PDB file of C-alpha atoms in Angstrom:
ATOM      1  CA  UNK A1372       0.000   0.000   0.000  1.00  0.00           C
ATOM      2  CA  UNK A1373       1.403   3.414  -0.981  1.00  0.00           C
ATOM      3  CA  UNK A1374       1.981   6.108   1.618  1.00  0.00           C
ATOM      4  CA  UNK A1375       1.384   9.825   1.179  1.00  0.00           C
ATOM      5  CA  UNK A1376       2.514  12.783   3.291  1.00  0.00           C
ATOM      6  CA  UNK A1377       0.296  15.878   3.205  1.00  0.00           C
ATOM      7  CA  UNK A1378       2.021  19.105   4.269  1.00  0.00           C
ATOM      8  CA  UNK A1379      -0.343  22.063   4.746  1.00  0.00           C
ATOM      9  CA  UNK A1380      -0.813  24.563   7.554  1.00  0.00           C
ATOM     10  CA  UNK A1381      -4.621  24.455   7.191  1.00  0.00           C
ATOM     11  CA  UNK A1382      -6.116  21.640   9.286  1.00  0.00           C
ATOM     12  CA  UNK A1383      -9.204  21.478   7.063  1.00  0.00           C
ATOM     13  CA  UNK A1384      -7.130  20.924   3.926  1.00  0.00           C
ATOM     14  CA  UNK A1385      -5.060  18.213   5.640  1.00  0.00           C
ATOM     15  CA  UNK A1386      -8.188  16.498   6.930  1.00  0.00           C
ATOM     16  CA  UNK A1387     -10.181  16.560   3.692  1.00  0.00           C
ATOM     17  CA  UNK A1388      -7.220  15.478   1.527  1.00  0.00           C
ATOM     18  CA  UNK A1389      -6.388  12.702   3.975  1.00  0.00           C
ATOM     19  CA  UNK A1390      -9.977  11.448   3.868  1.00  0.00           C
ATOM     20  CA  UNK A1391     -10.086  11.399   0.068  1.00  0.00           C
ATOM     21  CA  UNK A1392      -6.705   9.676  -0.263  1.00  0.00           C
ATOM     22  CA  UNK A1393      -7.540   7.089   2.409  1.00  0.00           C
ATOM     23  CA  UNK A1394     -10.743   6.324   0.488  1.00  0.00           C
ATOM     24  CA  UNK A1395      -8.497   5.706  -2.549  1.00  0.00           C
ATOM     25  CA  UNK A1396      -6.530   3.139  -0.545  1.00  0.00           C
ATOM     26  CA  UNK A1397      -3.478   5.151   0.490  1.00  0.00           C
ATOM     27  CA  UNK A1398      -1.855   5.320   3.912  1.00  0.00           C
ATOM     28  CA  UNK A1399      -1.765   9.012   4.808  1.00  0.00           C
ATOM     29  CA  UNK A1400       0.270  11.076   7.266  1.00  0.00           C
ATOM     30  CA  UNK A1401       0.123  14.827   7.685  1.00  0.00           C
ATOM     31  CA  UNK A1402       2.396  17.664   8.785  1.00  0.00           C
ATOM     32  CA  UNK A1403       1.601  21.325   9.376  1.00  0.00           C
ATOM     33  CA  UNK A1404       4.952  22.880   8.461  1.00  0.00           C
ATOM     34  CA  UNK A1405       8.043  22.463   6.335  1.00  0.00           C
ATOM     35  CA  UNK A1406      10.096  21.697   9.408  1.00  0.00           C
ATOM     36  CA  UNK A1407       7.670  18.936  10.450  1.00  0.00           C
ATOM     37  CA  UNK A1408       7.814  17.527   6.907  1.00  0.00           C
ATOM     38  CA  UNK A1409      11.606  17.300   7.025  1.00  0.00           C
ATOM     39  CA  UNK A1410      11.409  15.571  10.400  1.00  0.00           C
ATOM     40  CA  UNK A1411       8.842  13.022   9.178  1.00  0.00           C
ATOM     41  CA  UNK A1412      10.775  12.049   6.043  1.00  0.00           C
ATOM     42  CA  UNK A1413      13.758  11.152   8.216  1.00  0.00           C
ATOM     43  CA  UNK A1414      11.551   8.731  10.165  1.00  0.00           C
ATOM     44  CA  UNK A1415       9.578   7.178   7.292  1.00  0.00           C
ATOM     45  CA  UNK A1416       9.722   6.987   3.521  1.00  0.00           C
ATOM     46  CA  UNK A1417       6.766   8.110   1.435  1.00  0.00           C
ATOM     47  CA  UNK A1418       5.653   7.311  -2.087  1.00  0.00           C
ATOM     48  CA  UNK A1419       4.476  10.913  -2.672  1.00  0.00           C
ATOM     49  CA  UNK A1420       4.313  14.228  -0.834  1.00  0.00           C
ATOM     50  CA  UNK A1421       1.645  16.896  -1.282  1.00  0.00           C
ATOM     51  CA  UNK A1422       3.365  20.131  -0.235  1.00  0.00           C
ATOM     52  CA  UNK A1423       1.717  23.532   0.165  1.00  0.00           C
ATOM     53  CA  UNK A1424       3.758  26.480  -1.116  1.00  0.00           C
ATOM     54  CA  UNK A1425       2.681  28.934   1.588  1.00  0.00           C
ATOM     55  CA  UNK A1426       3.656  27.595   5.001  1.00  0.00           C
ATOM     56  CA  UNK A1427       4.594  29.401   8.208  1.00  0.00           C
ATOM     57  CA  UNK A1428       8.339  29.454   8.872  1.00  0.00           C
ATOM     58  CA  UNK A1429      10.021  27.520   6.081  1.00  0.00           C
ATOM     59  CA  UNK A1430       7.833  27.789   2.985  1.00  0.00           C
ATOM     60  CA  UNK A1431       7.098  24.931   0.603  1.00  0.00           C
ATOM     61  CA  UNK A1432       9.726  25.870  -1.964  1.00  0.00           C
ATOM     62  CA  UNK A1433      12.454  25.994   0.700  1.00  0.00           C
ATOM     63  CA  UNK A1434      11.176  22.658   2.025  1.00  0.00           C
ATOM     64  CA  UNK A1435      11.332  21.149  -1.476  1.00  0.00           C
ATOM     65  CA  UNK A1436      14.874  22.459  -1.869  1.00  0.00           C
ATOM     66  CA  UNK A1437      15.904  20.847   1.451  1.00  0.00           C
ATOM     67  CA  UNK A1438      14.264  17.555   0.462  1.00  0.00           C
ATOM     68  CA  UNK A1439      16.352  17.503  -2.719  1.00  0.00           C
ATOM     69  CA  UNK A1440      19.533  18.491  -0.851  1.00  0.00           C
ATOM     70  CA  UNK A1441      18.932  15.514   1.451  1.00  0.00           C
ATOM     71  CA  UNK A1442      18.449  13.273  -1.594  1.00  0.00           C
ATOM     72  CA  UNK A1443      14.819  12.468  -0.725  1.00  0.00           C
ATOM     73  CA  UNK A1444      13.737  11.223  -4.145  1.00  0.00           C
ATOM     74  CA  UNK A1445      10.035  11.016  -3.372  1.00  0.00           C
ATOM     75  CA  UNK A1446       7.831  12.796  -5.949  1.00  0.00           C
ATOM     76  CA  UNK A1447       6.530  16.106  -4.591  1.00  0.00           C
ATOM     77  CA  UNK A1448       3.271  17.644  -5.780  1.00  0.00           C
ATOM     78  CA  UNK A1449       3.121  21.335  -4.922  1.00  0.00           C
ATOM     79  CA  UNK A1450      -0.243  22.864  -3.992  1.00  0.00           C
ATOM     80  CA  UNK A1451      -1.013  26.556  -3.693  1.00  0.00           C
ATOM     81  CA  UNK A1452      -3.910  28.942  -3.369  1.00  0.00           C
ATOM     82  CA  UNK A1453      -1.736  31.819  -4.532  1.00  0.00           C
ATOM     83  CA  UNK A1454       0.163  30.144  -7.335  1.00  0.00           C
ATOM     84  CA  UNK A1455       1.884  32.176  -9.997  1.00  0.00           C
ATOM     85  CA  UNK A1456       3.636  31.031 -13.119  1.00  0.00           C
ATOM     86  CA  UNK A1457       6.945  32.048 -11.524  1.00  0.00           C
ATOM     87  CA  UNK A1458       6.236  29.926  -8.451  1.00  0.00           C
ATOM     88  CA  UNK A1459       5.248  26.929 -10.579  1.00  0.00           C
ATOM     89  CA  UNK A1460       8.384  27.300 -12.712  1.00  0.00           C
ATOM     90  CA  UNK A1461      10.624  27.558  -9.651  1.00  0.00           C
ATOM     91  CA  UNK A1462       8.978  24.479  -8.130  1.00  0.00           C
ATOM     92  CA  UNK A1463       9.547  22.575 -11.370  1.00  0.00           C
ATOM     93  CA  UNK A1464      13.207  23.633 -11.488  1.00  0.00           C
ATOM     94  CA  UNK A1465      13.583  22.376  -7.917  1.00  0.00           C
ATOM     95  CA  UNK A1466      12.204  19.005  -8.989  1.00  0.00           C
ATOM     96  CA  UNK A1467       8.480  19.141  -8.198  1.00  0.00           C
ATOM     97  CA  UNK A1468       6.509  16.447 -10.009  1.00  0.00           C
ATOM     98  CA  UNK A1469       3.390  18.606 -10.454  1.00  0.00           C
ATOM     99  CA  UNK A1470       1.802  21.880  -9.348  1.00  0.00           C
ATOM    100  CA  UNK A1471      -1.905  22.077  -8.439  1.00  0.00           C
ATOM    101  CA  UNK A1472      -3.813  25.250  -7.603  1.00  0.00           C
ATOM    102  CA  UNK A1473      -6.330  25.596  -4.776  1.00  0.00           C
ATOM    103  CA  UNK A1474      -9.194  25.132  -4.530  1.00  0.00           C
ATOM    104  CA  UNK A1475      -8.087  21.597  -5.194  1.00  0.00           C
ATOM    105  CA  UNK A1476      -9.963  19.458  -7.675  1.00  0.00           C
ATOM    106  CA  UNK A1477     -10.306  16.054  -6.028  1.00  0.00           C
ATOM    107  CA  UNK A1478     -10.083  14.273  -9.383  1.00  0.00           C
ATOM    108  CA  UNK A1479      -6.977  16.195 -10.466  1.00  0.00           C
ATOM    109  CA  UNK A1480      -5.292  15.680  -7.084  1.00  0.00           C
ATOM    110  CA  UNK A1481      -5.949  11.928  -7.043  1.00  0.00           C
ATOM    111  CA  UNK A1482      -4.742  11.661 -10.660  1.00  0.00           C
ATOM    112  CA  UNK A1483      -1.543  13.591  -9.849  1.00  0.00           C
ATOM    113  CA  UNK A1484      -0.851  11.288  -6.878  1.00  0.00           C
ATOM    114  CA  UNK A1485      -1.464   8.171  -9.003  1.00  0.00           C
ATOM    115  CA  UNK A1486       0.802   9.462 -11.773  1.00  0.00           C
ATOM    116  CA  UNK A1487       3.578  10.385  -9.321  1.00  0.00           C
ATOM    117  CA  UNK A1488       3.498   6.958  -7.688  1.00  0.00           C
ATOM    118  CA  UNK A1489       3.359   5.174 -11.059  1.00  0.00           C
ATOM    119  CA  UNK A1490       6.358   7.139 -12.338  1.00  0.00           C
ATOM    120  CA  UNK A1491       8.320   6.411  -9.157  1.00  0.00           C
ATOM    121  CA  UNK A1492       7.631   2.685  -9.548  1.00  0.00           C
ATOM    122  CA  UNK A1493       8.640   2.723 -13.204  1.00  0.00           C
ATOM    123  CA  UNK A1494      11.898   4.492 -12.360  1.00  0.00           C
ATOM    124  CA  UNK A1495      12.631   1.913  -9.643  1.00  0.00           C
ATOM    125  CA  UNK A1496      11.903  -0.965 -12.056  1.00  0.00           C
ATOM    126  CA  UNK A1497      14.153   0.658 -14.662  1.00  0.00           C
ATOM    127  CA  UNK A1498      17.012   0.943 -12.148  1.00  0.00           C
ATOM    128  CA  UNK A1499      16.514  -2.691 -11.106  1.00  0.00           C
ATOM    129  CA  UNK A1500      16.643  -3.865 -14.733  1.00  0.00           C
ATOM    130  CA  UNK A1501      19.932  -2.069 -15.317  1.00  0.00           C
TER     131      UNK A1501
END
């Protein structure tokens, strides 16, 4: 069973996303800050991370940058209610798998998670075949 980490400072967003993803069969954890995200990924590996751009303290882009510096290769899907093209481009340059704007479409979010996990599995199979 695939595991997902949701990182958002809004409890309602964490709760509703967690409910939807659990209904889809995923194991879900949540964090309310970039710092908490970095702590959790040192304790457990995840198949995908949903990461809000606007977080108190360390924002989502800085968190993504730290994840990559630490060689956490988990696909990261950025989410934002205040997304700009510049923010999306920066997230992509930092290695984000996808960028979704709030209000979140449940269908688009679930599809992005499925695609991220499928790509991660394909990359792992490719490495194993080499």
